[in-house]
Structure formats: structure tokens, C-alpha cells
Amino acid sequence: MRLVPVILCVSSAIFSCCCQLALAQTIVDTQDYKVRVTKIIEGLYHPWGIAFLPDGRMLVTERLGQLRIVESGKLLVAPVAGIPKVTEHGQGGLLDIALHPKYAENGWIYWSYNATDAARMHGTELARGKLGGTREMPRMIDVQVLFRMQPKSSAGQHFGSRIVFDRQGYLYLTLGDRGDSTSRGAAQRAQQLNDHAGKSIRLHDDGRVPADNPFVKTPTALPEIFSWGHRNMQGAALHPDTGRVWTHEHGPQGGDEINILSASANYGWPVISYGVNYGIGSKIGEGTAGPGMMQPLLYWVPSIAPSGMAFYSGKNFPKWKGNLFVGALAKQLLMRVTLDGEKVVAQERILEGKLGRIRDVREGPDGNLYLLTDSANGELIRLEPVK
């Protein structure tokens, strides 16, 4: 991979940076394209998720609890007010953000975050609201909390989470196993159906539980649960052809997974895993397979620490259409996965060690790819083909 630094000023357009000063850019050689890598914004505090508004603005979450607006390549000074209280606790804070599929009609914006209860216990929650206020002083109005993870705990890791809507309008929220021993045993919470930890959650857009959720009629199970046996899902995306929800999750020391969600399916954690215990390298659970437990579509050993995921369906990179892109924290790269249906054909590591920890990856309405880097001086990055 070759990076050639250049200095350019690009013209103003929707989802293009409006330059007051020249922007530092690099050109990256990939297997199929020369790609221009442009830093649009810096100074974001551990940014987590991106959403694209129809008017060309972008919403970016910061883990500290601030929702920011990017307009014409600039970060607005005032964060969006009116967000329910967010607690930055370890890996938790303000997490993912998504627009309702019919946003143009109803204006609903959804976000996930860590909330603290009266006992100072932490857990992932889901809320929605509408963007109001003024252009200079935006705020969320009509805010509703739709879901609260139960039980909460004191742990500071494995909150998840990503938000995806499917083609029927159902909302999926991915949750981590919380990785703690304060409530129901370290990591075993993912195997308990009376616990939200380590599950994917399926809801109507207003927070109601669908009548056909797989455990609605199971007295000992929480009705919001769609799938179980997950470790820490920080990526989710809807397949552009099949309409199925794909997720990925962190393994322990190795064993990161990509899975396709199915109703009531058990994905095995911590009974089975392709990873091993940190430091000592000992086996986890019963091995890599178990009766009635799903196998991953793809796993990585050693771990890349995946975060953020998107299928590419745009026109700017035609050779990449249908490819899956995954950000990576530990390996500091963008992984391109070539697929034949649900079979992995090839993988390419892009930008390895060049941008730092990649927290999120999205396809923009302009057909370019957008990344967030995870640091106290996080960046919003655009990838576009060199023409």
C-alpha cells in the first residue's frame, strides 16, 4: 500500500468539504482503486457513530455524551441539546445513531447510550427524538426512551451497540455481554434468556415488542430478545440483497466473528469460541463448536477488534459493490471482505496503521465511504476514488 501526501482544496457540495483552508489528503493504492483519503473534521472526542441527514448535514456521536452536527465540512460549535443524560463509563457513553427509514416523513432519530441508574449501575439504553431548535442552537425534542437494558451492572466494558432497521421497519439493537461478574457470573449472562446482556434486541420503531419475537411466549425469557450468545457486537448492517441483518462481535484473544442474525439462534458465547483467555491463552468453554450453536460466517485469529460495518452499494466504487467493510480498532485498519452470496471469497486490509483506531464505517449518500477514528482527537474521514 502506497500513500502519497497531497494538498488540495475541493469544491463545496453536499457531503464534500467546503474548504476555508487547504485540506491535507493522501492517495492510497488498493487492489482495485487509487483512493483519496480526506480528513474532513478533527477534534472529535472518541466519536462513535455517523448518520447522514437528507439536507447534507451529518450527525456524529461522541462517547462523552455529545451529539455533534457537521455542516459544509465544518463542526458546529454547539452540540445538540436535549439528549437524555449519558454517562461515559469505560467503553460506554453515547454510542450509535440512526435515522428512521421514513425520516423524511416522521423526523425520528435514534441513538444508543450508557445510562446510570439510582444504584450507580450501568447499561445500554435506546432513545429517539426529533431535531428542533435553531440551526445555530439545535436540540432534540419529543424525546422518548424506548428500551433499557436489564439488569445493569458496574462493569465498564462490552456495551455494544449498533442500531439497524430492516426492510419491514423492525429495529435491531445489538448489546454486549457486559463482561462482568457483579450480576450473574462473568460472561455467562449471554446464555441467560432472562437477561438482555449478550443479545440482539428486536423492537417496533416505537419500542413495542413485536408479537412474533421468538421468546414472547417463553415465561422465563425477556420478550425483546431476538438472538443470544453474543460477546460484544459493535457492528451491524443490513445486507442490500437479502435484507438480513449481519453483525460482528469482538472475540476475547482472537475469535472476532461475523454472523448473520436468525430468530432464536444461539451464537455460543462463552460456551464456544475461536478465541482464548487473555494472557494465559487457555481454552474458553467447550471448544469451537457445540450442539445447537451457530458457527460464524467469518472469524479472525488473531483479533482485529472490529467496530462499525457497512455493505457498499454505491456507484463510485463499482468493483466494490456488494463488498462488506469493517473498521478495526486493535489492528487499525479497514477490512474489505469480498462475498459470493454468504460465502467469503477474499479479504483486503486497507489503511493499516495509517489512521489509528477505526471506530465506524458508513457509505454516504454521495457513494463515498466515511470513517471515524477513535481517539480524544478523533477524525471524520472521507474515502473517494481518484478520477
Coordinates of C-alpha atoms in Angstrom, one line a residue:
M1 CA 0.0 0.0 0.0
R2 CA 1.5 3.4 -1.0
L3 CA 0.4 6.7 0.5
V4 CA 1.2 9.9 -1.4
P5 CA 0.6 13.1 0.5
V6 CA -1.0 16.0 -1.5
I7 CA -2.6 19.3 -0.6
L8 CA -5.9 20.1 -2.4
C9 CA -8.9 22.3 -1.9
V10 CA -12.1 20.6 -3.1
S11 CA -15.2 22.5 -4.2
S12 CA -18.3 22.9 -2.0
A13 CA -21.1 20.3 -2.5
I14 CA -23.4 18.2 -0.4
F15 CA -21.2 15.8 1.7
S16 CA -18.0 17.4 0.3
C17 CA -15.8 19.5 2.4
C18 CA -16.1 23.3 1.9
C19 CA -12.5 24.5 2.3
Q20 CA -11.6 27.6 4.0
L21 CA -8.0 26.3 4.2
A22 CA -6.4 23.6 2.0
L23 CA -7.1 20.1 3.3
A24 CA -4.3 17.6 3.8
Q25 CA -5.1 14.5 1.8
T26 CA -3.3 11.2 0.9
I27 CA -3.7 8.8 -2.0
V28 CA -3.9 5.2 -1.1
D29 CA -3.3 2.3 -3.5
T30 CA -5.7 -0.6 -3.0
Q31 CA -6.2 -3.8 -5.1
D32 CA -8.8 -2.1 -7.3
Y33 CA -8.5 1.7 -6.9
K34 CA -6.4 4.6 -6.1
V35 CA -8.4 6.1 -3.2
R36 CA -8.2 9.7 -2.0
V37 CA -8.3 9.9 1.9
T38 CA -9.5 13.3 3.1
K39 CA -9.7 14.4 6.7
I40 CA -12.9 16.4 7.0
I41 CA -13.0 17.1 10.7
E42 CA -10.7 16.6 13.7
G43 CA -11.1 17.3 17.4
L44 CA -13.9 14.9 18.0
Y45 CA -13.8 13.2 21.4
H46 CA -13.9 9.4 20.8
P47 CA -16.5 9.6 18.1
W48 CA -18.7 6.6 17.7
G49 CA -21.4 6.8 15.1
I50 CA -22.4 8.7 11.9
A51 CA -25.8 9.4 10.4
F52 CA -26.5 11.4 7.2
L53 CA -29.3 13.9 7.1
P54 CA -31.2 14.5 3.8
D55 CA -30.1 18.2 3.7
G56 CA -26.4 17.3 3.6
R57 CA -25.6 17.7 7.2
M58 CA -24.1 14.8 9.2
L59 CA -24.7 13.7 12.8
V60 CA -21.7 12.4 14.8
T61 CA -21.9 11.0 18.3
E62 CA -19.0 11.5 20.9
R63 CA -18.6 9.0 23.7
L64 CA -18.6 11.7 26.3
G65 CA -22.3 12.3 25.5
Q66 CA -22.4 15.0 22.9
L67 CA -24.2 14.8 19.6
R68 CA -22.5 17.0 17.0
I69 CA -23.5 18.3 13.6
V70 CA -21.2 18.6 10.7
E71 CA -22.3 21.1 8.1
S72 CA -20.4 22.1 4.9
G73 CA -17.3 20.4 6.2
K74 CA -17.4 22.3 9.5
L75 CA -18.2 21.1 13.0
L76 CA -20.8 23.3 14.6
V77 CA -19.7 24.7 17.9
A78 CA -22.9 23.9 19.8
P79 CA -23.7 20.3 20.4
V80 CA -27.3 19.1 20.1
A81 CA -29.1 19.9 23.4
G82 CA -31.9 17.8 24.9
I83 CA -30.2 14.4 24.9
P84 CA -31.1 12.3 28.0
K85 CA -28.2 12.1 30.5
V86 CA -25.3 10.0 29.1
T87 CA -22.6 8.5 31.4
E88 CA -19.2 8.0 30.0
H89 CA -18.1 4.9 31.9
G90 CA -15.2 2.8 30.5
Q91 CA -16.2 1.8 27.0
G92 CA -19.8 3.2 27.5
G93 CA -21.2 6.6 26.6
L94 CA -23.1 8.0 23.6
L95 CA -22.8 5.2 21.1
D96 CA -24.6 4.6 17.8
I97 CA -27.1 6.8 15.9
A98 CA -29.5 6.0 13.0
L99 CA -32.3 7.7 11.1
H100 CA -35.8 6.1 10.8
P101 CA -36.2 4.6 7.3
K102 CA -39.1 7.1 6.8
Y103 CA -37.2 10.0 8.3
A104 CA -38.3 12.4 5.6
E105 CA -41.9 11.8 6.7
N106 CA -41.6 11.5 10.5
G107 CA -38.2 13.1 11.5
W108 CA -37.3 10.4 14.1
I109 CA -33.6 10.0 15.1
Y110 CA -32.5 7.0 17.2
W111 CA -29.4 6.7 19.4
S112 CA -28.0 4.2 21.9
Y113 CA -26.1 5.2 25.1
N114 CA -24.9 4.2 28.5
A115 CA -27.3 5.3 31.3
T116 CA -26.7 5.0 35.1
D117 CA -29.5 4.1 37.5
A118 CA -30.0 5.2 41.1
A119 CA -27.8 2.4 42.3
R120 CA -25.0 3.6 40.1
M121 CA -25.3 0.6 37.8
H122 CA -24.7 1.0 34.1
G123 CA -26.3 -0.4 30.9
T124 CA -27.2 0.4 27.3
E125 CA -30.4 2.2 26.5
L126 CA -32.2 3.3 23.3
A127 CA -33.9 6.6 22.8
R128 CA -35.4 8.6 19.9
G129 CA -36.2 12.2 19.3
K130 CA -36.6 14.9 16.6
L131 CA -34.2 17.6 15.7
G132 CA -35.5 21.0 16.7
G133 CA -34.2 24.3 17.9
T134 CA -32.3 26.6 15.5
R135 CA -29.6 25.9 13.0
E136 CA -27.1 27.5 15.4
M137 CA -28.6 26.1 18.6
P138 CA -30.0 22.7 17.7
R139 CA -31.8 20.5 20.3
M140 CA -33.7 17.2 20.5
I141 CA -37.4 17.5 21.0
D142 CA -40.1 14.9 21.6
V143 CA -37.5 12.6 23.2
Q144 CA -38.6 9.1 24.2
V145 CA -36.6 6.4 25.9
L146 CA -37.6 3.1 24.1
F147 CA -35.5 0.5 25.8
R148 CA -33.5 0.0 29.0
M149 CA -31.1 -2.9 29.3
Q150 CA -31.7 -5.1 32.4
P151 CA -30.1 -5.8 34.7
K152 CA -27.5 -3.1 34.8
S153 CA -24.1 -3.6 36.3
S154 CA -21.0 -1.8 37.5
A155 CA -18.7 -3.0 34.6
G156 CA -17.2 -0.6 32.2
Q157 CA -16.9 -2.8 29.2
H158 CA -19.0 -4.6 26.5
F159 CA -21.9 -2.2 26.0
G160 CA -22.3 -3.0 22.3
S161 CA -24.0 -1.3 20.3
R162 CA -25.4 -0.7 16.9
I163 CA -28.8 0.2 15.5
V164 CA -30.2 -1.2 12.3
F165 CA -33.7 -1.1 10.7
D166 CA -34.7 -4.0 8.4
R167 CA -37.0 -3.7 5.4
Q168 CA -40.1 -4.4 7.4
G169 CA -39.3 -1.5 9.7
Y170 CA -38.2 -3.5 12.7
L171 CA -35.4 -2.0 14.8
Y172 CA -32.5 -4.2 15.9
L173 CA -30.2 -3.1 18.8
T174 CA -27.0 -5.1 19.5
L175 CA -25.8 -5.5 23.1
G176 CA -22.6 -6.7 24.7
D177 CA -22.4 -9.3 27.4
R178 CA -21.1 -6.6 29.8
G179 CA -18.1 -8.8 30.7
D180 CA -18.6 -8.5 34.5
S181 CA -19.1 -10.7 37.5
T182 CA -21.3 -8.5 39.6
S183 CA -24.7 -9.7 38.5
R184 CA -24.9 -13.2 37.1
G185 CA -21.5 -14.6 36.6
A186 CA -18.7 -13.4 34.3
A187 CA -19.7 -13.6 30.7
Q188 CA -22.4 -16.3 31.3
R189 CA -25.1 -13.6 31.1
A190 CA -25.0 -14.1 27.3
Q191 CA -26.5 -17.6 27.8
Q192 CA -29.4 -16.5 30.1
L193 CA -32.7 -15.5 28.4
N194 CA -33.9 -13.5 31.4
D195 CA -31.0 -11.1 30.9
H196 CA -30.5 -8.6 28.0
A197 CA -26.7 -8.9 28.0
G198 CA -25.1 -10.6 25.0
K199 CA -28.3 -10.4 22.9
S200 CA -29.7 -8.7 19.8
I201 CA -32.9 -6.9 20.5
R202 CA -35.8 -6.6 18.1
L203 CA -38.5 -3.8 18.5
H204 CA -41.1 -1.9 16.6
D205 CA -39.9 1.7 15.8
D206 CA -41.8 3.0 18.9
G207 CA -40.3 0.5 21.3
R208 CA -43.1 -2.0 21.4
V209 CA -42.2 -5.7 21.4
P210 CA -43.2 -7.5 18.1
A211 CA -45.8 -10.2 18.7
D212 CA -43.7 -12.7 16.6
N213 CA -40.4 -12.2 18.5
P214 CA -39.1 -15.7 19.2
F215 CA -39.3 -15.6 23.0
V216 CA -42.5 -13.6 23.5
K217 CA -44.3 -16.7 24.8
T218 CA -41.4 -18.1 26.9
P219 CA -42.2 -17.1 30.5
T220 CA -38.6 -17.2 31.7
A221 CA -37.3 -15.1 28.8
L222 CA -37.2 -11.3 28.1
P223 CA -39.5 -10.7 25.1
E224 CA -37.3 -8.2 23.4
I225 CA -34.6 -10.8 22.7
F226 CA -34.1 -11.9 19.1
S227 CA -30.8 -13.8 19.2
W228 CA -28.4 -14.7 22.1
G229 CA -24.9 -16.0 22.9
H230 CA -23.1 -12.9 21.7
R231 CA -20.0 -11.3 23.3
N232 CA -19.8 -7.7 22.2
M233 CA -21.5 -6.6 19.0
Q234 CA -20.1 -3.3 17.7
G235 CA -21.0 -3.7 14.1
A236 CA -24.3 -4.3 12.3
A237 CA -25.6 -3.7 8.8
L238 CA -28.4 -4.8 6.5
H239 CA -27.5 -6.9 3.5
P240 CA -28.5 -5.0 0.4
D241 CA -29.8 -8.0 -1.5
T242 CA -31.2 -10.4 1.2
G243 CA -32.3 -7.8 3.7
R244 CA -30.9 -9.9 6.5
V245 CA -29.1 -8.3 9.5
W246 CA -25.4 -9.1 9.7
T247 CA -23.4 -8.3 12.8
H248 CA -19.9 -8.7 14.1
E249 CA -18.5 -9.0 17.6
H250 CA -15.3 -8.8 19.5
G251 CA -13.7 -12.1 20.5
P252 CA -11.5 -12.4 23.5
Q253 CA -7.9 -13.0 22.5
G254 CA -8.8 -13.9 18.9
G255 CA -12.1 -15.2 17.7
D256 CA -13.8 -12.0 16.4
E257 CA -16.9 -13.1 14.4
I258 CA -19.2 -12.0 11.6
N259 CA -22.6 -13.5 12.0
I260 CA -26.0 -13.4 10.2
L261 CA -28.8 -13.0 12.7
S262 CA -31.6 -15.6 12.9
A263 CA -34.5 -15.6 15.2
S264 CA -33.9 -17.5 18.5
A265 CA -30.4 -18.6 17.3
N266 CA -27.7 -19.1 19.9
Y267 CA -24.2 -17.9 18.8
G268 CA -22.4 -19.8 21.5
W269 CA -20.6 -17.3 23.7
P270 CA -19.0 -18.2 26.1
V271 CA -19.7 -21.9 25.6
I272 CA -17.9 -21.9 22.3
S273 CA -15.3 -19.5 20.9
Y274 CA -12.4 -19.4 18.4
G275 CA -10.6 -17.1 20.9
V276 CA -8.7 -17.9 24.1
N277 CA -8.4 -16.4 27.5
Y278 CA -6.4 -13.2 27.7
G279 CA -2.8 -13.5 28.7
I280 CA -2.7 -17.2 29.6
G281 CA -4.1 -18.5 26.2
S282 CA -6.2 -21.2 27.7
K283 CA -9.3 -22.7 26.1
I284 CA -12.7 -21.0 26.6
G285 CA -15.7 -23.1 27.3
E286 CA -16.1 -26.4 25.4
G287 CA -14.1 -25.5 22.2
T288 CA -15.1 -24.1 18.9
A289 CA -18.4 -25.9 18.3
G290 CA -21.3 -27.1 20.3
P291 CA -24.7 -28.7 19.7
G292 CA -27.4 -26.2 18.7
M293 CA -25.0 -23.3 18.4
M294 CA -24.3 -21.2 15.3
Q295 CA -21.0 -21.1 13.6
P296 CA -19.7 -17.7 12.4
L297 CA -19.6 -16.8 8.7
L298 CA -16.1 -15.5 9.3
Y299 CA -13.7 -15.2 12.2
W300 CA -10.4 -13.6 12.8
V301 CA -7.4 -15.1 14.7
P302 CA -5.6 -13.0 15.9
S303 CA -8.2 -10.4 16.7
I304 CA -8.6 -7.3 14.7
A305 CA -11.1 -5.8 17.3
P306 CA -13.9 -4.9 14.8
S307 CA -16.1 -1.8 15.1
G308 CA -18.5 -0.4 12.6
M309 CA -19.6 -2.2 9.5
A310 CA -21.2 -1.4 6.1
F311 CA -22.1 -3.0 2.8
Y312 CA -21.1 -1.0 -0.2
S313 CA -23.9 -0.5 -2.7
G314 CA -22.9 2.9 -4.4
K315 CA -21.7 3.8 -7.8
N316 CA -18.3 5.4 -7.1
F317 CA -16.5 2.1 -6.5
P318 CA -18.3 -0.3 -8.9
K319 CA -15.8 -3.1 -8.3
W320 CA -16.6 -3.0 -4.6
K321 CA -20.4 -3.3 -4.9
G322 CA -21.7 -5.9 -2.5
N323 CA -18.4 -5.9 -0.5
L324 CA -18.5 -5.7 3.3
F325 CA -16.3 -3.1 5.0
V326 CA -15.3 -3.5 8.7
G327 CA -13.4 -1.0 10.8
A328 CA -10.8 -2.3 13.2
L329 CA -9.5 -0.9 16.5
A330 CA -6.6 -3.1 17.5
K331 CA -5.3 -3.6 14.0
Q332 CA -6.0 0.0 13.0
L333 CA -7.3 -0.8 9.5
L334 CA -10.3 -1.0 7.2
M335 CA -11.1 -4.6 6.2
R336 CA -12.7 -5.2 2.8
V337 CA -14.5 -8.6 2.6
T338 CA -15.5 -9.8 -0.9
L339 CA -18.5 -12.1 -0.8
D340 CA -20.2 -14.6 -3.1
G341 CA -23.7 -14.7 -1.5
E342 CA -22.9 -15.7 2.1
K343 CA -19.5 -17.1 1.3
V344 CA -16.3 -15.2 1.9
V345 CA -14.2 -15.1 -1.2
A346 CA -11.3 -12.7 -0.2
Q347 CA -10.2 -10.1 2.2
E348 CA -8.1 -6.9 1.8
R349 CA -6.6 -4.8 4.5
I350 CA -6.7 -1.1 3.7
L351 CA -5.1 1.8 5.6
E352 CA -3.4 -0.5 8.1
G353 CA -1.7 1.6 10.7
K354 CA -2.3 4.8 8.8
L355 CA -5.3 6.4 10.6
G356 CA -5.3 4.8 14.0
R357 CA -8.3 3.0 15.5
I358 CA -11.2 3.0 13.1
R359 CA -14.5 3.1 15.1
D360 CA -17.1 3.4 12.4
V361 CA -17.5 3.0 8.7
R362 CA -20.5 4.1 6.6
E363 CA -21.5 4.6 3.0
G364 CA -22.5 8.2 2.4
P365 CA -25.4 9.3 0.1
D366 CA -22.7 10.5 -2.3
G367 CA -21.3 7.0 -2.8
N368 CA -18.2 7.6 -0.9
L369 CA -17.1 5.8 2.3
Y370 CA -16.8 7.7 5.6
L371 CA -14.8 6.6 8.7
L372 CA -14.5 7.7 12.3
T373 CA -11.2 7.3 14.2
D374 CA -11.4 6.5 17.9
S375 CA -9.2 8.9 20.0
A376 CA -9.5 12.0 22.1
N377 CA -8.7 13.9 18.9
G378 CA -10.9 11.8 16.6
E379 CA -11.3 12.4 12.9
L380 CA -14.1 12.2 10.3
I381 CA -12.5 10.8 7.1
R382 CA -13.9 10.5 3.6
L383 CA -12.7 7.9 1.0
E384 CA -13.3 8.5 -2.7
P385 CA -11.8 7.2 -5.9
V386 CA -9.2 9.2 -7.7
K387 CA -10.5 10.0 -11.1

